[in-house]
Short mmCIF file of C-alpha atoms in Angstrom, two decimals:
data_model
loop_
_atom_site.label_atom_id
_atom_site.label_comp_id
_atom_site.label_asym_id
_atom_site.label_seq_id
_atom_site.Cartn_x
_atom_site.Cartn_y
_atom_site.Cartn_z
CA MET A 1 0.28 0.04 0.13
CA THR A 2 1.29 3.37 -0.65
CA ARG A 3 0.96 6.96 0.34
CA ASN A 4 0.40 9.75 -1.72
CA ALA A 5 3.19 11.72 -3.56
CA ASP A 6 2.46 14.79 -1.18
CA ALA A 7 2.22 13.55 2.29
CA SER A 8 0.64 16.60 3.50
CA LYS A 9 -2.32 15.92 1.65
CA PRO A 10 -5.04 13.75 3.35
CA ARG A 11 -5.35 10.61 1.19
CA ALA A 12 -8.85 9.88 -0.45
CA ALA A 13 -11.21 9.00 2.54
CA VAL A 14 -11.63 5.34 3.41
CA ARG A 15 -14.97 3.58 2.50
CA HIS A 16 -17.15 2.57 5.19
CA GLY A 17 -19.71 -0.13 5.09
CA ARG A 18 -22.79 0.06 6.10
CA LEU A 19 -22.35 -1.93 9.62
CA ARG A 20 -19.82 0.11 11.10
CA LYS A 21 -17.94 0.83 14.12
CA SER A 22 -16.04 -0.90 16.48
CA ASN A 23 -16.50 -0.35 19.79
CA PRO A 24 -15.07 1.83 22.74
CA PHE A 25 -16.22 -0.76 24.91
CA VAL A 26 -13.19 -2.32 24.65
CA THR A 27 -11.55 0.78 26.77
CA VAL A 28 -12.38 -0.05 30.24
CA ALA A 29 -13.81 -3.46 29.26
CA LYS A 30 -10.73 -4.62 28.65
CA ILE A 31 -8.58 -3.23 31.20
CA VAL A 32 -11.26 -3.73 33.97
CA ALA A 33 -11.98 -7.04 32.28
CA ALA A 34 -8.97 -8.52 32.76
CA THR A 35 -9.00 -6.26 35.77
CA ALA A 36 -11.62 -7.94 37.54
CA ALA A 37 -9.97 -10.91 37.74
CA VAL A 38 -8.50 -9.29 40.93
CA VAL A 39 -10.57 -6.60 42.23
CA GLY A 40 -12.88 -8.68 44.37
CA VAL A 41 -12.79 -9.84 47.94
CA SER A 42 -11.17 -12.86 46.64
CA GLY A 43 -9.28 -11.50 43.39
CA ILE A 44 -5.78 -12.89 43.93
CA ALA A 45 -7.33 -16.46 44.14
CA VAL A 46 -9.30 -15.70 41.20
CA ALA A 47 -6.86 -14.63 39.10
CA GLY A 48 -4.72 -17.56 39.51
CA VAL A 49 -7.50 -19.81 39.02
CA ALA A 50 -7.65 -17.78 35.86
CA ALA A 51 -4.07 -18.20 35.20
CA LEU A 52 -4.46 -22.06 35.13
CA GLY A 53 -7.67 -22.45 32.91
CA LEU A 54 -6.53 -19.38 30.37
CA ALA A 55 -2.79 -19.42 29.56
CA ASN A 56 -3.14 -21.16 26.41
CA SER A 57 -6.51 -19.45 25.04
CA VAL A 58 -4.84 -15.84 24.73
CA LYS A 59 -5.22 -14.57 20.89
CA PRO A 60 -2.12 -13.31 19.15
CA VAL A 61 0.41 -11.17 20.71
CA ALA A 62 1.51 -7.86 19.07
CA HIS A 63 4.87 -6.40 19.63
CA LEU A 64 5.30 -2.82 20.47
CA ASP A 65 9.15 -1.00 19.36
CA ASN A 66 9.06 0.45 23.23
CA GLU A 67 8.51 -2.97 24.87
CA THR A 68 11.78 -4.27 26.87
CA PRO A 69 12.41 -7.45 25.80
CA GLY A 70 12.56 -10.37 28.29
CA ALA A 71 11.15 -8.15 31.06
CA PRO A 72 9.79 -9.80 34.22
CA PRO A 73 6.17 -9.51 34.98
CA PRO A 74 5.31 -7.64 38.01
CA ASN A 75 4.29 -9.71 40.96
CA ILE A 76 0.39 -9.38 41.67
CA GLY A 77 -0.63 -6.34 43.29
CA ALA A 78 -0.59 -2.93 42.36
CA ILE A 79 1.51 -2.12 39.15
CA GLU A 80 4.29 0.24 40.38
CA GLY A 81 4.08 3.88 38.45
CA GLY A 82 1.70 5.22 35.99
CA VAL A 83 -0.02 3.41 33.11
CA ASN A 84 -0.85 4.16 29.27
CA LEU A 85 -2.45 1.73 27.75
CA LEU A 86 -3.96 2.40 23.96
CA LEU A 87 -6.97 0.23 23.36
CA VAL A 88 -8.22 -0.03 19.65
CA GLY A 89 -11.44 -1.73 18.10
CA SER A 90 -11.14 -2.92 14.62
CA ASP A 91 -14.15 -2.89 12.44
CA SER A 92 -12.84 -5.90 10.06
CA GLY A 93 -15.70 -8.17 11.50
CA ASP A 94 -13.02 -10.70 11.54
CA GLY A 95 -14.29 -12.72 8.72
CA ASN A 96 -17.97 -13.06 9.95
CA GLN A 97 -20.06 -12.71 7.46
CA ALA A 98 -23.00 -11.44 9.74
CA TYR A 99 -21.42 -8.29 9.64
CA GLY A 100 -21.26 -8.20 5.58
CA GLU A 101 -18.84 -7.86 3.43
CA ARG A 102 -15.83 -5.81 4.91
CA ASP A 103 -12.42 -5.52 2.89
CA GLU A 104 -10.95 -3.35 5.29
CA ASN A 105 -9.36 -3.29 8.96
CA LEU A 106 -9.55 0.40 10.71
CA ASN A 107 -9.36 1.34 13.84
CA ASP A 108 -12.85 2.96 14.00
CA VAL A 109 -12.39 3.06 18.14
CA THR A 110 -9.13 4.45 19.70
CA ILE A 111 -8.86 4.95 23.44
CA LEU A 112 -5.67 5.93 25.03
CA MET A 113 -6.11 4.82 29.25
CA HIS A 114 -3.69 6.77 31.51
CA ILE A 115 -3.48 6.07 35.30
CA SER A 116 -1.49 8.36 37.45
CA ALA A 117 1.34 7.01 38.84
CA ASP A 118 0.15 7.36 42.42
CA HIS A 119 -3.19 5.53 41.29
CA SER A 120 -5.40 8.23 42.25
CA SER A 121 -7.08 8.91 38.79
CA ALA A 122 -7.60 7.47 35.48
CA THR A 123 -8.39 9.39 32.17
CA VAL A 124 -9.79 7.88 29.22
CA VAL A 125 -9.11 9.68 26.04
CA SER A 126 -11.28 8.95 22.76
CA PHE A 127 -9.70 10.16 19.29
CA PRO A 128 -12.24 10.50 16.66
CA ARG A 129 -11.92 8.04 13.75
CA ASP A 130 -12.12 10.94 11.46
CA MET A 131 -9.83 12.93 12.66
CA TYR A 132 -6.65 13.53 10.42
CA VAL A 133 -3.42 13.02 11.93
CA GLN A 134 0.43 12.68 11.69
CA ILE A 135 0.56 8.67 11.20
CA GLY A 136 3.05 6.89 12.84
CA ASP A 137 5.97 5.20 10.78
CA CYS A 138 4.72 2.15 10.03
CA ALA A 139 4.94 -0.98 7.70
CA ASP A 140 2.60 -0.24 4.85
CA GLY A 141 3.18 3.01 4.81
CA GLY A 142 2.79 6.03 7.46
CA ASN A 143 4.70 9.21 7.96
CA GLY A 144 2.24 11.30 6.66
CA ARG A 145 -1.29 12.97 7.28
CA ASP A 146 -4.04 10.75 7.41
CA LYS A 147 -7.12 9.90 9.25
CA MET A 148 -6.76 8.03 12.80
CA ASN A 149 -8.55 4.98 11.59
CA THR A 150 -6.16 4.09 9.01
CA ALA A 151 -3.53 3.48 11.37
CA LEU A 152 -4.19 -0.37 11.64
CA MET A 153 -4.45 -0.58 7.99
CA TYR A 154 -1.07 0.81 7.59
CA GLY A 155 0.87 -1.33 10.07
CA GLY A 156 -0.32 -4.43 7.83
CA ALA A 157 -0.91 -7.69 9.04
CA ASP A 158 1.20 -7.98 12.18
CA GLY A 159 2.05 -4.40 12.99
CA GLY A 160 -1.47 -2.72 13.07
CA LEU A 161 -1.39 -2.27 16.73
CA ALA A 162 1.97 -1.04 16.91
CA CYS A 163 1.25 1.40 14.31
CA ALA A 164 -1.70 2.73 16.21
CA VAL A 165 0.54 3.22 19.24
CA SER A 166 2.79 5.11 17.54
CA THR A 167 0.44 7.53 16.04
CA VAL A 168 -1.00 8.09 19.26
CA GLU A 169 2.57 8.64 21.04
CA GLY A 170 3.17 11.47 18.64
CA ILE A 171 -0.41 13.03 19.02
CA THR A 172 0.12 13.10 22.93
CA GLY A 173 3.93 13.09 23.82
CA LEU A 174 3.13 10.02 25.90
CA SER A 175 4.88 6.63 25.78
CA ILE A 176 2.79 3.45 25.62
CA PRO A 177 4.22 0.33 26.76
CA PHE A 178 0.55 -1.40 26.71
CA ALA A 179 -1.53 -1.82 23.91
CA ALA A 180 -5.21 -4.24 22.94
CA GLN A 181 -7.42 -4.66 20.06
CA ILE A 182 -10.55 -5.81 20.04
CA GLY A 183 -13.21 -6.99 17.14
CA PHE A 184 -17.16 -6.90 17.24
CA ASP A 185 -17.38 -10.30 18.59
CA GLY A 186 -14.98 -9.56 21.25
CA VAL A 187 -17.44 -6.91 22.57
CA ILE A 188 -20.08 -9.24 22.39
CA SER A 189 -18.42 -11.68 24.56
CA MET A 190 -17.02 -9.49 27.00
CA SER A 191 -20.60 -7.76 27.52
CA ASN A 192 -21.92 -11.16 28.31
CA ALA A 193 -18.96 -11.95 30.39
CA VAL A 194 -19.57 -8.36 32.57
CA GLY A 195 -23.61 -9.44 32.98
CA GLY A 196 -25.28 -6.58 31.02
CA VAL A 197 -24.84 -2.43 31.47
CA PRO A 198 -27.67 -0.41 32.41
CA VAL A 199 -27.98 2.53 30.30
CA CYS A 200 -30.57 5.20 29.61
CA VAL A 201 -32.58 6.81 26.44
CA THR A 202 -34.04 9.99 27.02
CA GLU A 203 -35.55 9.94 23.52
CA PRO A 204 -36.34 6.67 21.32
CA LEU A 205 -32.94 5.29 19.96
CA ASN A 206 -33.86 3.46 16.81
CA ASP A 207 -30.62 2.76 14.07
CA ALA A 208 -31.15 -0.02 11.63
CA TRP A 209 -27.59 0.68 10.52
CA SER A 210 -26.33 -0.91 13.67
CA GLY A 211 -29.55 -2.75 14.63
CA ILE A 212 -30.35 -0.98 17.80
CA ASN A 213 -33.93 -0.20 18.75
CA LEU A 214 -34.25 1.19 22.39
CA ASP A 215 -37.65 3.09 23.97
CA VAL A 216 -37.18 5.82 26.61
CA GLY A 217 -36.22 4.54 29.67
CA THR A 218 -33.22 2.19 30.91
CA HIS A 219 -31.95 -0.79 29.14
CA ASP A 220 -29.59 -3.53 30.62
CA LEU A 221 -27.37 -4.27 27.19
CA SER A 222 -25.29 -7.07 26.56
CA GLY A 223 -23.92 -8.96 23.70
CA ALA A 224 -25.35 -8.28 20.18
CA SER A 225 -27.37 -5.24 21.99
CA ALA A 226 -24.11 -3.86 23.59
CA LEU A 227 -22.09 -4.01 20.25
CA ALA A 228 -25.23 -2.31 18.32
CA PHE A 229 -25.64 0.46 21.15
CA LEU A 230 -21.44 1.43 21.13
CA ARG A 231 -21.72 1.31 17.27
CA SER A 232 -24.80 3.10 16.56
CA ARG A 233 -24.02 6.81 14.72
CA HIS A 234 -27.30 7.17 12.61
CA GLY A 235 -29.47 6.82 16.02
CA VAL A 236 -27.72 9.15 18.22
CA GLY A 237 -27.35 13.00 18.57
CA ASP A 238 -26.65 14.52 15.31
CA GLY A 239 -25.93 11.26 13.57
CA SER A 240 -22.02 12.08 13.62
CA ASP A 241 -18.83 10.26 14.90
CA LEU A 242 -18.69 12.83 17.15
CA SER A 243 -21.96 12.23 19.14
CA ARG A 244 -21.20 8.72 19.05
CA ILE A 245 -18.32 9.06 21.29
CA SER A 246 -20.45 10.87 23.88
CA ASN A 247 -22.97 7.45 23.31
CA GLN A 248 -20.21 5.70 24.03
CA GLN A 249 -18.97 7.60 27.00
CA VAL A 250 -22.48 6.90 28.72
CA PHE A 251 -21.98 3.17 28.26
CA LEU A 252 -18.28 3.05 29.33
CA SER A 253 -19.37 4.98 32.67
CA SER A 254 -22.11 2.80 33.31
CA LEU A 255 -19.78 -0.05 32.83
CA VAL A 256 -17.40 1.23 35.33
CA ARG A 257 -19.84 2.15 37.75
CA THR A 258 -21.33 -1.73 37.53
CA LEU A 259 -18.03 -3.21 37.83
CA LYS A 260 -17.16 -1.28 40.71
CA SER A 261 -20.88 -2.46 42.37
CA SER A 262 -20.47 -4.99 45.06
CA ASP A 263 -22.27 -7.25 43.28
CA THR A 264 -20.17 -7.88 40.38
CA LEU A 265 -16.90 -7.34 42.35
CA SER A 266 -17.87 -10.32 45.18
CA ASP A 267 -18.58 -12.59 42.51
CA PRO A 268 -15.76 -14.68 41.82
CA ILE A 269 -17.41 -16.76 39.05
CA LYS A 270 -18.44 -13.20 37.24
CA LEU A 271 -14.91 -12.01 37.63
CA TYR A 272 -13.35 -15.10 36.20
CA SER A 273 -15.62 -14.84 33.62
CA ILE A 274 -14.82 -11.64 32.51
CA ALA A 275 -10.96 -12.54 32.68
CA ARG A 276 -11.85 -15.62 30.49
CA ALA A 277 -13.37 -13.34 28.04
CA ALA A 278 -10.87 -10.73 27.91
CA LEU A 279 -7.73 -13.24 27.38
CA LYS A 280 -10.03 -15.28 24.52
CA ASN A 281 -11.38 -11.93 22.74
CA VAL A 282 -8.72 -9.28 22.66
CA THR A 283 -5.10 -9.36 20.75
CA LEU A 284 -2.44 -7.95 23.69
CA SER A 285 0.80 -6.67 22.67
CA SER A 286 3.13 -9.24 24.57
CA SER A 287 4.15 -6.50 27.39
CA LEU A 288 0.64 -7.43 28.34
CA ASN A 289 0.47 -10.97 27.30
CA ASN A 290 0.97 -12.19 30.90
CA ILE A 291 -1.87 -12.99 34.08
CA ASP A 292 0.33 -11.02 36.12
CA THR A 293 1.18 -7.88 34.43
CA MET A 294 -2.93 -7.47 33.34
CA VAL A 295 -3.90 -8.05 37.15
CA SER A 296 -1.53 -5.35 38.45
CA ILE A 297 -2.71 -3.19 36.24
CA ALA A 298 -6.55 -3.95 36.94
CA ALA A 299 -5.15 -3.57 41.01
CA ALA A 300 -3.92 0.08 40.65
CA LEU A 301 -7.52 0.89 39.15
CA LYS A 302 -9.70 -0.76 41.93
CA ASP A 303 -9.13 2.13 44.15
CA ILE A 304 -9.83 4.94 42.52
CA PRO A 305 -13.02 7.07 42.91
CA LEU A 306 -15.80 7.04 40.23
CA ASP A 307 -14.99 11.00 40.16
CA ARG A 308 -11.82 10.77 39.30
CA VAL A 309 -12.19 8.22 36.26
CA ALA A 310 -12.71 10.95 33.22
CA PHE A 311 -13.46 9.91 29.95
CA VAL A 312 -12.37 12.57 27.58
CA GLN A 313 -13.09 13.56 23.59
CA THR A 314 -10.36 15.12 21.90
CA PRO A 315 -11.30 18.37 20.78
CA THR A 316 -11.54 18.87 17.28
CA ALA A 317 -12.98 21.71 14.33
CA THR A 318 -14.51 20.36 10.96
CA VAL A 319 -12.08 20.49 8.05
CA GLU A 320 -12.48 19.50 4.86
CA GLY A 321 -13.41 15.46 4.65
CA GLY A 322 -13.39 15.33 8.23
CA VAL A 323 -11.79 16.85 11.82
CA GLU A 324 -8.56 18.19 13.15
CA ALA A 325 -7.55 18.52 16.94
CA THR A 326 -7.39 22.37 18.26
CA SER A 327 -5.47 23.54 20.05
CA ASP A 328 -7.25 23.43 23.27
CA ALA A 329 -5.94 19.69 22.92
CA ASP A 330 -2.43 20.70 24.40
CA VAL A 331 -3.88 21.37 27.46
CA LEU A 332 -4.89 18.13 27.85
CA TRP A 333 -1.62 16.49 26.48
CA THR A 334 0.41 18.51 28.72
CA ALA A 335 -1.78 17.54 31.69
CA LEU A 336 -1.47 13.65 31.06
CA GLN A 337 2.14 14.19 30.62
CA SER A 338 2.39 15.96 34.01
CA ASP A 339 0.51 12.97 35.65
CA GLN A 340 -2.24 15.36 36.59
CA ALA A 341 -6.07 14.30 37.25
CA VAL A 342 -8.12 16.53 34.85
CA ALA A 343 -11.78 18.17 35.64
CA LEU A 344 -14.57 18.42 32.39
CA SER A 345 -16.61 21.38 32.75
CA ALA A 346 -18.64 20.24 29.70
CA THR A 347 -20.77 16.99 28.68
CA GLY A 348 -21.43 15.80 25.23
CA LYS A 349 -23.60 17.86 23.41
CA TYR A 350 -26.37 15.04 23.33
CA VAL A 351 -25.91 13.51 26.57
CA VAL A 352 -28.02 14.56 29.35
CA THR A 353 -28.66 13.68 33.24
CA ASP A 354 -30.11 10.98 34.07
CA PRO A 355 -33.38 12.07 36.08
CA ASN A 356 -33.69 9.47 38.00
CA ALA A 357 -30.08 8.75 39.26
CA PRO A 358 -29.74 8.47 42.83
CA VAL A 359 -28.37 11.76 44.42
CA THR A 360 -24.70 11.76 45.92
CA PRO A 361 -23.11 14.64 47.65
CA ASP A 362 -21.18 16.78 45.64
CA PRO A 363 -17.37 15.44 45.92
CA ALA A 364 -15.84 19.24 46.03
CA THR A 365 -17.84 19.62 49.55
CA THR A 366 -16.06 16.59 50.75
CA ASP A 367 -12.88 16.65 48.97
CA ALA A 368 -10.94 19.80 48.26
CA ALA A 369 -8.92 18.09 45.31
CA ALA A 370 -11.58 17.41 43.29
CA ASP A 371 -12.16 21.50 43.05
CA PRO A 372 -10.47 22.31 39.45
CA ALA A 373 -9.70 25.92 41.43
CA ALA A 374 -7.58 24.19 44.25
CA THR A 375 -4.32 25.34 44.31
CA ALA A 376 -1.18 23.64 46.04
CA ASP A 377 0.15 24.83 49.14
CA PRO A 378 3.35 26.70 48.04
CA ALA A 379 5.44 24.80 50.64
CA ALA A 380 4.29 21.40 49.58
CA PRO A 381 6.76 18.95 47.71
CA ALA A 382 6.08 19.38 44.23
CA ASP A 383 3.99 16.81 43.66
CA PRO A 384 2.10 16.80 40.64
CA SER A 385 -1.27 15.70 42.06
CA ALA A 386 -0.98 18.16 44.79
CA ALA A 387 -2.46 21.32 42.85
CA GLY A 388 -5.58 19.20 42.12
CA PRO A 389 -7.31 18.48 38.82
CA VAL A 390 -6.34 20.62 35.81
CA ALA A 391 -9.56 22.15 34.50
CA LEU A 392 -9.90 21.56 31.32
CA PRO A 393 -11.60 23.76 28.37
CA ASP A 394 -15.16 23.41 27.65
CA THR A 395 -14.34 22.68 24.48
CA ILE A 396 -13.16 19.32 25.44
CA THR A 397 -16.26 17.28 26.55
CA GLY A 398 -16.90 14.12 28.27
CA GLN A 399 -17.80 12.97 31.72
CA ASN A 400 -16.33 11.14 34.76
CA ALA A 401 -17.80 8.13 35.85
CA ALA A 402 -19.56 9.01 38.93
CA GLN A 403 -22.03 11.09 36.63
CA ASN A 404 -24.99 9.27 35.44
CA THR A 405 -26.01 10.19 32.09
CA CYS A 406 -28.59 9.31 29.31
CA THR A 407 -28.26 9.37 25.49
CA ALA A 408 -30.64 11.27 23.57
CA GLY A 409 -31.90 9.46 20.82
CA ARG A 410 -32.11 11.21 16.80
CA PRO A 411 -35.21 11.07 14.97
CA GLU A 412 -35.67 8.24 12.47
CA GLU A 413 -36.86 11.01 9.92
CA ASP A 414 -33.81 12.99 10.71
CA GLN A 415 -31.31 9.81 9.63
#
C-alpha cells in the first residue's frame, strides 16, 4: 500500500460499510475485564485460577517498538507507577459474514487510558476516527497526514496495533508500552461476561444501520445489543461520529459503576468469566500478554474514586473531509504528560443527566482536591497531584464515571 506523493495532503477517504463502528467498550472493558480478575474480595485467588485455565487461550500477540524484551512481569498487586494503555476497536469483522462483506481493517475506535503514578486518577481519551493526524512510521506506509482510523491498515497484518500506538504517541507526547485490540465478536463476549450494562435513553434510539431499537427508559444491554448501542451513529445526537463518542462514554461510565458495584466485584464466578472473555477475545501486546501484568494494572484501578475516572473526547474542528484537533487539546496532553488528573466542565452535546439517578454528595464539598480551582500549598513538595485536577476548557467534552447520564436518540426522519 502506498502513500500519496504529497504527504501533507490527506489521502482519499476510506470507504465505510453500512454495518460499522467498533467499540470503545474495549477501553475499560479490557483493562477492568482482565482487571476484574483481581478486584474482588477473593481477587488474587481468582487471578490464580484464571491463570491456570486461560494461559493457552490468549489471542495472537502484537509487539510494540518500546517494549523491554524479556522484562519480568510484576508480581500480583498494583503495578508500580503510572500506566499508559491503548485500546483499539477493529471494524474488520474478523471474517464473520454476519457483519457483511468487510474488506478493510480500520481502528474505528481508538482510546487511550492513562492511570496516574499514585493510582489516584484515570483519564480515558477517545480519538475521533475521522480526525486527521500524522500517522506513525508503519509497515505499509505512514509518516504522512491521514485519518486516525487508518493506523491499523498502515501497520499491515502484523504491525497494525504497533502503528496505532506510534501514531497516538506522536499526538500526545506519551510513551505507551501496553496495547490491546478487539473486534465485534469480542465486544459481544465481553459484555456477556460482565452480565449487562444499564444505559438510559431520553428519546427513542432506533438505528437500522447498527440494529439497535430502544424506547425511552433504562435498558440492561449485553451481547449483540451492547455492540449495536456502541456502534450506533445514525441513531444518536446529530448522526456524527463525535456524538457517537459521547454515547459510548455513557456506556463506559455505567460499565465502570457496574464493575465497581459490590454485586459484580464480590462474585468470583463473574470475575473469572470476565477474565476468560478478555483473554480469549482481545489481541494483546506482548507486554500485556501475562496474567500478572493485567492483574497488576487492574489493581491500580480498583481504588480510584468514580469521580476521578474521566472520559474525555479530543477537541476538534471541522475541516474538509473530516476533523482535526484544536490547540485546546494541548491542555489535555500537557496534563497527561505531567501525570495530573483532569476536571471536565462540559458534557457531550447530546448527553443529558439521568433524571432518575441517585442523589450523591458533591465531591467538591468533601474533597478539596476535586475542586478544579484548588491550588497547591507553596510549601508542599512538588507533587503533580497536589495541585488538584487540571480544569479543561469547555471545548473538551466528556464525563466522569460518577455522573449518571443518558443518551438522546435521533429521530428516524433525520437519519
